Tab-separated table of C-alpha atoms in Angstrom:
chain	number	residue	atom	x	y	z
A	1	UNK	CA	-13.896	34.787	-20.294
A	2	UNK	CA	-10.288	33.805	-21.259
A	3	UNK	CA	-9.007	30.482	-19.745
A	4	UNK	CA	-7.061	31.784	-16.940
A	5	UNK	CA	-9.876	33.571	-15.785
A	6	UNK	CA	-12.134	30.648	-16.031
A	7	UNK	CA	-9.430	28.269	-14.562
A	8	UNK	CA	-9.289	30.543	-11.448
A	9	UNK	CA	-12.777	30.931	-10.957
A	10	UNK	CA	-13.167	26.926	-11.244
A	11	UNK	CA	-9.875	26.845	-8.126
A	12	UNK	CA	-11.557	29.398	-6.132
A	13	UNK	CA	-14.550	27.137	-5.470
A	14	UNK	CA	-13.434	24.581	-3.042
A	15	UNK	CA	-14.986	21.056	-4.569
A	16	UNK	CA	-13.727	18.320	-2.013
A	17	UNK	CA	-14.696	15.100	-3.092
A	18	UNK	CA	-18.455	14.974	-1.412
A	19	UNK	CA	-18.841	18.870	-1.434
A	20	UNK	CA	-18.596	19.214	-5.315
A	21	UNK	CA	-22.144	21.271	-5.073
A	22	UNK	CA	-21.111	24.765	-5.713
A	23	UNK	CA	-18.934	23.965	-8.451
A	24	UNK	CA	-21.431	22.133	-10.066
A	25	UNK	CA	-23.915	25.081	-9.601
A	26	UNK	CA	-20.928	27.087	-11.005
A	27	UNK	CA	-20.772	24.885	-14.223
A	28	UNK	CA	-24.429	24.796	-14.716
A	29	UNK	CA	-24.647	28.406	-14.505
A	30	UNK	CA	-21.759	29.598	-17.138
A	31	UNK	CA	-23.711	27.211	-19.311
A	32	UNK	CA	-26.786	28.751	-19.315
A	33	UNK	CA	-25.520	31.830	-19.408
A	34	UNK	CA	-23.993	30.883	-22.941
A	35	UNK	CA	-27.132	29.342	-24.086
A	36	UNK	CA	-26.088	25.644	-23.909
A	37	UNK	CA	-28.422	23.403	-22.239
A	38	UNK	CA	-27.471	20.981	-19.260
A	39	UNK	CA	-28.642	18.680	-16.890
A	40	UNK	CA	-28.211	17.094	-13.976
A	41	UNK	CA	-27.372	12.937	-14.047
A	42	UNK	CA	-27.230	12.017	-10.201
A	43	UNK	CA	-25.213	14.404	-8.543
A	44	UNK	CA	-23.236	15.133	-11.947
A	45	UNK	CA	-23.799	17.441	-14.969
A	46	UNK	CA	-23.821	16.399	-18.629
A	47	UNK	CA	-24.013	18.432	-22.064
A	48	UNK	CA	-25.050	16.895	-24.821
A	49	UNK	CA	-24.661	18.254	-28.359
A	50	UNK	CA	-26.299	16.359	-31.097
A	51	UNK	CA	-24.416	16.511	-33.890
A	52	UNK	CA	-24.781	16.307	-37.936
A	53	UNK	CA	-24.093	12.063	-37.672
A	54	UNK	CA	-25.916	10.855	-34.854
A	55	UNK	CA	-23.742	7.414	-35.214
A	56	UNK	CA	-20.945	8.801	-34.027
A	57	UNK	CA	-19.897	9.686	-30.441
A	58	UNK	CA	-17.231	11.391	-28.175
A	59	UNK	CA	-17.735	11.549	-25.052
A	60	UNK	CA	-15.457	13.897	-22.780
A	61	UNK	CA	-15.509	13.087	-19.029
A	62	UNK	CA	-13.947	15.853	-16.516
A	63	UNK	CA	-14.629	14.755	-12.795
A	64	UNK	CA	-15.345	18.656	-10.498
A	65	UNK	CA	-13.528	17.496	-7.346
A	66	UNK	CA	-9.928	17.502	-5.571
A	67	UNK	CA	-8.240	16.080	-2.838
A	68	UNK	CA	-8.066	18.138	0.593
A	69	UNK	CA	-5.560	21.215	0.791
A	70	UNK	CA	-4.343	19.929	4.058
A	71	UNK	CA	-3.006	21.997	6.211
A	72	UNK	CA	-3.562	25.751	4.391
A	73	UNK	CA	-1.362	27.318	6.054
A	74	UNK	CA	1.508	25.200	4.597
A	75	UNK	CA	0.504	27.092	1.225
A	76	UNK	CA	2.122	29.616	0.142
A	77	UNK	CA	-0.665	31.700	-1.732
A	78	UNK	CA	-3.534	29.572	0.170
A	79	UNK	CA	-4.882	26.526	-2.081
A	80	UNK	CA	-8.173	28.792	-3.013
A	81	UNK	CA	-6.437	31.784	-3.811
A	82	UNK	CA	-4.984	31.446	-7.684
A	83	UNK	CA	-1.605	33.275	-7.937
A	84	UNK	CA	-0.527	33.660	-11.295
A	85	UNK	CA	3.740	33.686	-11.033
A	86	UNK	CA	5.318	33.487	-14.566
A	87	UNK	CA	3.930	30.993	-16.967
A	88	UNK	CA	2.304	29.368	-13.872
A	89	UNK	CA	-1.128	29.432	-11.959
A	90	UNK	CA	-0.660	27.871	-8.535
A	91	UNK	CA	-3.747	26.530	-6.401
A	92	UNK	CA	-5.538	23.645	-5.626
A	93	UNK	CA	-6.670	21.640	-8.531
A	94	UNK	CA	-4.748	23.595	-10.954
A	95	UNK	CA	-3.509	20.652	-12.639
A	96	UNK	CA	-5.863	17.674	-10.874
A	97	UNK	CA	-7.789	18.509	-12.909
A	98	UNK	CA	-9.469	22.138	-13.359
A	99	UNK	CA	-7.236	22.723	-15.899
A	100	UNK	CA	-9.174	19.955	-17.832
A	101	UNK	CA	-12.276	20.706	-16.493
A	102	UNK	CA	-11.779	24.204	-18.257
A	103	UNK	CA	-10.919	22.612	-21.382
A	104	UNK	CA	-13.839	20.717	-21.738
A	105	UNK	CA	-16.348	23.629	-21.012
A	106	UNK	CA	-14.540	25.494	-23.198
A	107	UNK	CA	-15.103	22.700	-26.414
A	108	UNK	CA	-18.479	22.386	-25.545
A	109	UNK	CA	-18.577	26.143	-25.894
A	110	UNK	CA	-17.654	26.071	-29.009
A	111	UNK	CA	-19.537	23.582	-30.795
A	112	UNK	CA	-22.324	25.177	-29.496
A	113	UNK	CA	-22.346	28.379	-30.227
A	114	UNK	CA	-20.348	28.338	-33.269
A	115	UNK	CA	-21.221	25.389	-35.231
A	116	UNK	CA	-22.910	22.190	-35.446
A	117	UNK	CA	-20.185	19.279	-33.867
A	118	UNK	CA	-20.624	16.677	-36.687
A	119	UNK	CA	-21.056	13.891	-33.709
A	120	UNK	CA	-22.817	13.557	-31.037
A	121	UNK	CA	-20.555	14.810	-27.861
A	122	UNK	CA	-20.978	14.141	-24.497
A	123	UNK	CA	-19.347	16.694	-21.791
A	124	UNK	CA	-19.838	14.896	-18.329
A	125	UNK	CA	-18.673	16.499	-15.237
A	126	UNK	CA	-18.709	14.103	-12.573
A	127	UNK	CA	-18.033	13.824	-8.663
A	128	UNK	CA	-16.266	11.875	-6.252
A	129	UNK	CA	-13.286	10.654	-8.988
A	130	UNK	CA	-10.860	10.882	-5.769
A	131	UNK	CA	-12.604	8.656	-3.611
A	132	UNK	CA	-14.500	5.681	-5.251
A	133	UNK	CA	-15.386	6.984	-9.404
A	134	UNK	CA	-19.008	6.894	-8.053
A	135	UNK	CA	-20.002	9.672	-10.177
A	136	UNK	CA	-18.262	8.077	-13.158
A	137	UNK	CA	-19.499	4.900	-12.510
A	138	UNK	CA	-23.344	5.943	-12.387
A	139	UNK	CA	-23.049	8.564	-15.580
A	140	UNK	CA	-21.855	4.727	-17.370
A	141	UNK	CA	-24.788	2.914	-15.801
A	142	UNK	CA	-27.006	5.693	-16.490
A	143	UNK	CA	-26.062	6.344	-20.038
A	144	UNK	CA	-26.093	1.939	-20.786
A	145	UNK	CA	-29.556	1.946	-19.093
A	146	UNK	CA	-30.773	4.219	-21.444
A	147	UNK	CA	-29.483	2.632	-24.393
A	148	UNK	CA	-26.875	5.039	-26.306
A	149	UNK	CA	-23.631	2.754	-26.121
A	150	UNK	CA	-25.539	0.234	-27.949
A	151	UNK	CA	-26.865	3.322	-30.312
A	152	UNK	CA	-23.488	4.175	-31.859
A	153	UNK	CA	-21.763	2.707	-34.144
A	154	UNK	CA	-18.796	4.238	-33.325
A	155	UNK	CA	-18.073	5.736	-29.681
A	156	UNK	CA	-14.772	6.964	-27.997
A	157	UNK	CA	-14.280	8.813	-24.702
A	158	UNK	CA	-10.940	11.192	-23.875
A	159	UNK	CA	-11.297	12.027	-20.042
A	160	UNK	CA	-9.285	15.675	-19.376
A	161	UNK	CA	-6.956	14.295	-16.627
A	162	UNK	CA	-3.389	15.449	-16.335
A	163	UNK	CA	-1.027	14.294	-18.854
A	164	UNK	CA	0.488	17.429	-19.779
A	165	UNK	CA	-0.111	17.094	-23.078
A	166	UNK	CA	2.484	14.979	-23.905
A	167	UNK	CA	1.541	11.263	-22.906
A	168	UNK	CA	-1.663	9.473	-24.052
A	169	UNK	CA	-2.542	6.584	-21.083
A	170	UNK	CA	-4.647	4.307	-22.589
A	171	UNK	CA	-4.828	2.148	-19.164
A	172	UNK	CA	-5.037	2.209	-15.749
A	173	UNK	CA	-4.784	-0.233	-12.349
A	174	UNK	CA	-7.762	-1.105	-10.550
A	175	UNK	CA	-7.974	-0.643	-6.903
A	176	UNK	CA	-8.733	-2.290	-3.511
A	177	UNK	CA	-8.829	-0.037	-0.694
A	178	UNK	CA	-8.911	-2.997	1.831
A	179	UNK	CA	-9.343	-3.245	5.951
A	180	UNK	CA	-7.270	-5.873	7.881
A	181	UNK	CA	-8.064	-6.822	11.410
A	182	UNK	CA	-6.886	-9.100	13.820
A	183	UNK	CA	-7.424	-9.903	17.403
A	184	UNK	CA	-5.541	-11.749	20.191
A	185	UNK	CA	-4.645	-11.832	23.787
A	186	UNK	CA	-4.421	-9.002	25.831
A	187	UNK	CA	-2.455	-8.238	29.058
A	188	UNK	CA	0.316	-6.425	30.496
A	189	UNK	CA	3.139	-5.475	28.387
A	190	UNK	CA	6.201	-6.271	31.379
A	191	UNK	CA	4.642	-10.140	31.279
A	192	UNK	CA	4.695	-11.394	27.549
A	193	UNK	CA	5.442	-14.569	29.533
A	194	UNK	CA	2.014	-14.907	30.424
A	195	UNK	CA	0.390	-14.183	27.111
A	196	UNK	CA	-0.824	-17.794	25.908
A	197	UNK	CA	-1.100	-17.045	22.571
A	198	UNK	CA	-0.118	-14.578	19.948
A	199	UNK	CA	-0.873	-10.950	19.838
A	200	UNK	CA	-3.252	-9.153	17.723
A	201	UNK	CA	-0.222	-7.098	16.582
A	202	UNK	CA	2.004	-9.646	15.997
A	203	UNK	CA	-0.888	-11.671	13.753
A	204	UNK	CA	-1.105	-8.596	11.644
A	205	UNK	CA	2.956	-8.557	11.495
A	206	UNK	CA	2.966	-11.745	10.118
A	207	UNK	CA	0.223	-11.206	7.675
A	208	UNK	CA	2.120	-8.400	6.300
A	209	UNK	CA	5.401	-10.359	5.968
A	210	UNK	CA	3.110	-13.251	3.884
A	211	UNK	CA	1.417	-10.549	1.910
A	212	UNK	CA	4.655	-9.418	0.697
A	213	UNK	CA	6.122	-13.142	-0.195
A	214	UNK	CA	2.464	-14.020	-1.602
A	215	UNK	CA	2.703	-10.752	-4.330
A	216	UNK	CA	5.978	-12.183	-6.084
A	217	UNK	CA	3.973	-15.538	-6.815
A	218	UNK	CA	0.931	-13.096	-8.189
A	219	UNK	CA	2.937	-11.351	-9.983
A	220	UNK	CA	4.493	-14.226	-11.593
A	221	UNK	CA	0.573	-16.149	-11.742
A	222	UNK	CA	-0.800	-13.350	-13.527
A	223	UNK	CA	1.873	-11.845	-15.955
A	224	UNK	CA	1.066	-8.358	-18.110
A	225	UNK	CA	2.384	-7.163	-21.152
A	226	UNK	CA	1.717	-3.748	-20.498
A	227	UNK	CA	1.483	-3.025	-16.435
A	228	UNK	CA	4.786	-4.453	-14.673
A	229	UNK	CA	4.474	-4.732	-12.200
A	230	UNK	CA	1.421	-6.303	-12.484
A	231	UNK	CA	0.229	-6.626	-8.909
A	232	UNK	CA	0.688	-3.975	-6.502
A	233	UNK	CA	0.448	-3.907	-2.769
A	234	UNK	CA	2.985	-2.378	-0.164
A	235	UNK	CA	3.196	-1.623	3.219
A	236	UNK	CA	0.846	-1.379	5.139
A	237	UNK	CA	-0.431	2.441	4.677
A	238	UNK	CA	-1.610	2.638	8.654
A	239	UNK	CA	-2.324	0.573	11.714
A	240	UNK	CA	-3.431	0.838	14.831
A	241	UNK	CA	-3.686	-1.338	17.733
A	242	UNK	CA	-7.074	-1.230	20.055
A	243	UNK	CA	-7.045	-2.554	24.165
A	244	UNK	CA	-10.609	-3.028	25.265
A	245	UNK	CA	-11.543	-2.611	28.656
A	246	UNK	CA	-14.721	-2.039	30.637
A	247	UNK	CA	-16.172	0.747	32.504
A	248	UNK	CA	-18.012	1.167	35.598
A	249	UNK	CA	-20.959	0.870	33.751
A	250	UNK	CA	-20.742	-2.269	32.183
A	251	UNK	CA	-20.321	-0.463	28.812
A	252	UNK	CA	-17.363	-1.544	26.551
A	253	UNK	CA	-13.926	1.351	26.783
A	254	UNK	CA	-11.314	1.483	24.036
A	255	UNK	CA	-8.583	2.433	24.971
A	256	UNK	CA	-5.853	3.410	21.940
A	257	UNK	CA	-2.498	3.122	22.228
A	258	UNK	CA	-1.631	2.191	25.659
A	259	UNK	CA	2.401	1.484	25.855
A	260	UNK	CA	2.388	-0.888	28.859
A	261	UNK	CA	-0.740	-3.505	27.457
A	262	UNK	CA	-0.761	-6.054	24.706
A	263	UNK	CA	-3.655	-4.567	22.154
A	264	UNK	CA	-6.454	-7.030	21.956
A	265	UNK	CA	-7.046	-5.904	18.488
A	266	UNK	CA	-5.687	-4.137	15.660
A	267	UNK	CA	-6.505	-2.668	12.169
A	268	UNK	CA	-4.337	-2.160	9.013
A	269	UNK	CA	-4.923	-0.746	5.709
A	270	UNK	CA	-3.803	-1.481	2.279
A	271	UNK	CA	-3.525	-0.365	-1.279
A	272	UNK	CA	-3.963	-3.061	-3.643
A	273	UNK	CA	-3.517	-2.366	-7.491
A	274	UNK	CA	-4.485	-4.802	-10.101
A	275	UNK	CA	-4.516	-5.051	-13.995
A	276	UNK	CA	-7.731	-5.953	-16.249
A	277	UNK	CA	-6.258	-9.941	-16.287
A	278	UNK	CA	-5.861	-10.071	-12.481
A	279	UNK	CA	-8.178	-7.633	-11.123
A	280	UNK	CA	-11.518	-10.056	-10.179
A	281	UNK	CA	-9.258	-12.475	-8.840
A	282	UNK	CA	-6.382	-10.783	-6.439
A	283	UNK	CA	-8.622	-9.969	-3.933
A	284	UNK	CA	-10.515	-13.147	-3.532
A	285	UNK	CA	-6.436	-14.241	-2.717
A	286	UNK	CA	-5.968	-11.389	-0.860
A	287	UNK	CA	-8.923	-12.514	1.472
A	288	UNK	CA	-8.112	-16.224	1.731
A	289	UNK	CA	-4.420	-15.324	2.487
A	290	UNK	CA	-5.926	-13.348	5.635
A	291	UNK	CA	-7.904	-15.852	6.775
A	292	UNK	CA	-5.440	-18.117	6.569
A	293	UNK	CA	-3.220	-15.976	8.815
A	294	UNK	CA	-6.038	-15.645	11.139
A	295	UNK	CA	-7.040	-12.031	9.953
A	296	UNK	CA	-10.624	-10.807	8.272
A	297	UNK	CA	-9.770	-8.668	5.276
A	298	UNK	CA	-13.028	-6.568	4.133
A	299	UNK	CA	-13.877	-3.711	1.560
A	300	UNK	CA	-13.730	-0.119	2.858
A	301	UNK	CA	-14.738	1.450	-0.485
A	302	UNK	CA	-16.403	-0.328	-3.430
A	303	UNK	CA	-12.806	-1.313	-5.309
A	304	UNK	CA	-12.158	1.064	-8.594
A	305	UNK	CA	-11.980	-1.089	-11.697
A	306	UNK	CA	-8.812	-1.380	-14.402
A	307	UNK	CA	-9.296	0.458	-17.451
A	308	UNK	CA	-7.850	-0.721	-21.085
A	309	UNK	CA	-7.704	-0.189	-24.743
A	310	UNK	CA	-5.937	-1.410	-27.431
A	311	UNK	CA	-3.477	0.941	-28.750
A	312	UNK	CA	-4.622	0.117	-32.052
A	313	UNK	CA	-7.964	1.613	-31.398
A	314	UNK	CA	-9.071	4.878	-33.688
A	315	UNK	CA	-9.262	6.978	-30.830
A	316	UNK	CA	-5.599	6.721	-30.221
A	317	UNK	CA	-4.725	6.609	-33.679
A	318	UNK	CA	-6.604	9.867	-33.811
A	319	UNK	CA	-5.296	11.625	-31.204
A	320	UNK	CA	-1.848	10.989	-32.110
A	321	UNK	CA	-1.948	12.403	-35.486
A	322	UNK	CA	-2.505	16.124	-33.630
A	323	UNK	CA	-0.172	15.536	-30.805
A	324	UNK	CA	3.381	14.490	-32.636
A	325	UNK	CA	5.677	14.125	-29.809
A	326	UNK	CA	3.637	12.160	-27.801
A	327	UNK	CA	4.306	9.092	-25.334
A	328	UNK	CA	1.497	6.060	-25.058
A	329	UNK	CA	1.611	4.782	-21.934
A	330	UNK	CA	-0.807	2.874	-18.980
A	331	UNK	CA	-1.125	4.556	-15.813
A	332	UNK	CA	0.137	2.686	-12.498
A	333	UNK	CA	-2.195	4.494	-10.622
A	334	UNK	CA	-6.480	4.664	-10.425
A	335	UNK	CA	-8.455	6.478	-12.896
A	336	UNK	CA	-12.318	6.650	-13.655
A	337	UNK	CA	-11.868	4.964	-16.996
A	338	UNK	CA	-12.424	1.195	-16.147
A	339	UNK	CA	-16.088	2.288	-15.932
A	340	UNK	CA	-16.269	3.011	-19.272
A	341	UNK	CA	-14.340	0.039	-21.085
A	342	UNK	CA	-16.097	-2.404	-19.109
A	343	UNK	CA	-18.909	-0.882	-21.443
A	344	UNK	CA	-17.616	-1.493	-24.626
A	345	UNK	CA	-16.398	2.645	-24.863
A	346	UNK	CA	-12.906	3.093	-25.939
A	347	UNK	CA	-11.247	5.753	-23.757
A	348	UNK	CA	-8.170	7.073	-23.245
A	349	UNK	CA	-6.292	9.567	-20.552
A	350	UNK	CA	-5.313	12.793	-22.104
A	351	UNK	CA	-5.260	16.542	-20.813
A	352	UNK	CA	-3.647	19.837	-19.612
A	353	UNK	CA	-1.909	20.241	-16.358
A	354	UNK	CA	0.971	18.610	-14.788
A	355	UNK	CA	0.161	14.995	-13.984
A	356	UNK	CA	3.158	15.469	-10.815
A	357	UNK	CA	1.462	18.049	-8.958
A	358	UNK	CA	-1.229	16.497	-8.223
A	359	UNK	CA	-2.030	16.464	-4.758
A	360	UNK	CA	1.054	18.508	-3.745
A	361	UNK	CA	1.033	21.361	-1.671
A	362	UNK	CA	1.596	24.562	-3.901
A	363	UNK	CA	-0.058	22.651	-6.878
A	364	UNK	CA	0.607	24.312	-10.522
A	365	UNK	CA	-0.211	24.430	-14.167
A	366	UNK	CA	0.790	25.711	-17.178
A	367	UNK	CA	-2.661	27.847	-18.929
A	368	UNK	CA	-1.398	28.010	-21.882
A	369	UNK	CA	-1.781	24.548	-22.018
A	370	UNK	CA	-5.875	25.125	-21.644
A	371	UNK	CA	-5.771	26.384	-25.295
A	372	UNK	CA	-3.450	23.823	-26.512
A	373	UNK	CA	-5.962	20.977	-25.198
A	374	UNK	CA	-8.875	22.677	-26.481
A	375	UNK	CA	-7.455	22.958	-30.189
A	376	UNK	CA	-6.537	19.304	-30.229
A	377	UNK	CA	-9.927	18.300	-28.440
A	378	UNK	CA	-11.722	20.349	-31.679
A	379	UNK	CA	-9.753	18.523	-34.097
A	380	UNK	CA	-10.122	15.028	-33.148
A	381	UNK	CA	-13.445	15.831	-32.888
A	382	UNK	CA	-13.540	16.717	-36.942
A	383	UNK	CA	-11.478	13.956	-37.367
A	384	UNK	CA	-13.203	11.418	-35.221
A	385	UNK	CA	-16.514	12.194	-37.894
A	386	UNK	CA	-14.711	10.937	-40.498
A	387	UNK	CA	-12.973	7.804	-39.285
């Protein structure tokens, strides 16, 4: 199977975050069919090929899911439908991140059919990387629990996201996904007179207009050589404003936007990013900055942890010897790797497919950049045995 085919059977199967169970039945089955043995960790998949120097590790993490299409319609070949136009495959997850995905089935094709790797290599395909790195984050607990990051002397991890093949991230933000809510008076909207008190809307207003002031003095508290900014948070990304009444019954009514009452409640959401320095302590501020606004700030997903490593580190070192014209940089957005260096594992960002179409409508790649990743991925692997 060449790798357009294989990248357009991997977009056909849709694998939102949560439904990743085809795909991964998909995966498993094209592996078995090629003789390589694979097994399920949680609700991932891993491969693991011993190799000639059991010291020595890469692992290669490729996560099977993708944001929603949206509306379909608004596509112009459909998101599941791969149309190849020109030097381009368009669909859903072309680039974010099938076209890594394919990569890495494709190296662990290789060194198992063809010859020995001379490391051990690790091929995880995980789940849920849009939403929370859950399937990231238990493959990591999983593989410290049974021991092998304290077995190698020498380990390394390259996870196939979208860098087009160009930039090297060897960081990322963490993440808060955070909850705000407020309450105050109700009544009718034609007598603010008679509201004793301030608003549940205006409360979350003025928590905003704090939040904002507050991040200059984080940013300045909590400086970083590498991320700048180095704290994160804008506006608030939605809100909505609740007026409870009661029904015949006795039972509490909301009642959602009503234009002529003051809400008695409302609830806002924000995007905190933080770096390794700052990320344990930002949202302990975050939370005692809303309560002293006279807000409750609270988790809605468990918060995705900063990932960093020294550019110094082999693994870069390595990589850039194959990839000349390359650019190291951190990413300012979220990435699975955090779960990882927190262990010890030096990892980096590096991988086919267009890092700016993610999550766009009419999302595209470049295949020929499948083969390209999969001829560096080979050689830092030769080159990784003997650093």
């Amino acid at each position: 199977m060449d790798t357009i085919n294989l990248l357009s059977e991997l977009v056909k199967i849709r694998s939102y975050s949560g439904e990743e169970r085809k795909l991964r039945q998909f995966i498993k089955n094209w592996m078995t069919k090629r003789g390589i043995e694979v097994f399920e960790q949680g609700e991932n998949l891993v491969v693991y090929l011993k190799g000639t120097d059991r010291t020595r590790a890469l692992v290669f993490n490729s996560h099977m899911d993708t944001v929603s299409a949206g509306e379909e319609s608004a596509w112009t070949y459909g998101p599941f439908n791969p149309t190849k136009k020109g030097n381009k495959l368009i669909g859903l997850g072309t680039s974010d991140m099938k076209s890594g995905l394919a990569a890495s089935m494709l190296v662990a094709e290789d060194f198992s059919s063809t010859r020995r790797s001379p490391i051990d290599l690790w091929f995880t395909y995980v789940t849920n990387e849009e939403v929370d790195g859950s399937g990231t984050k238990s493959f990591a607990e999983w593989f410290a629990r049974k021991g092998y990051h304290r077995k190698y002397k020498s380990i390394a991890a390259i996870f196939t996201e979208p860098t087009g093949l160009v930039e090297i991230e060897h960081g990322h933000r963490g993440n808060y996904f955070i909850e705000v809510k407020t309450t105050g008076l109700a009544g009718h909207a034609s007598r603010p007179d008679k509201i004793r008190g301030i608003t549940a809307v205006r409360k979350m207003i003025n928590f905003a207009d704090a939040l904002q002031n507050e991040v200059g003095v984080w940013r300045r508290e909590f400086p970083d050589k590498y991320f700048s900014p180095s704290v994160t948070v804008g506006e608030m990304t939605s809100i909505r404003a609740n007026v409870k009444a009661t029904t015949k019954n006795g039972d509490p009514e909301v009642l959602a936007d009503s234009p002529n009452k003051f809400a008695s409640s409302c609830v806002a959401t924000f995007d905190l990013r933080t770096t390794p320095y700052s990320h344990n302590i930002i949202y302990k501020k975050f939370k005692a900055l809303a309560k002293k606004m006279g807000a409750k700030a609270s988790l809605l997903y468990d918060p995705g942890p900063s990932g960093f490593t020294d550019p110094k580190r082999e693994i870069i070192k390595v990589l850039k010897s194959f990839v000349k014209k390359t650019k190291l940089t951190v990413s300012q957005g979220s990435a699975d790797l955090g779960f990882l260096t927190a262990r010890g594992i030096k990892a980096v960002i590096f991988g086919p497919g267009e890092k700016e179409q993610s999550h766009k409508i009419n999302e595209f790649c470049y295949p020929s950049q499948i083969s390209d990743a999969v001829r560096i991925y080979r050689a830092v692997v030769e080159k990784w045995a003997n650093e």
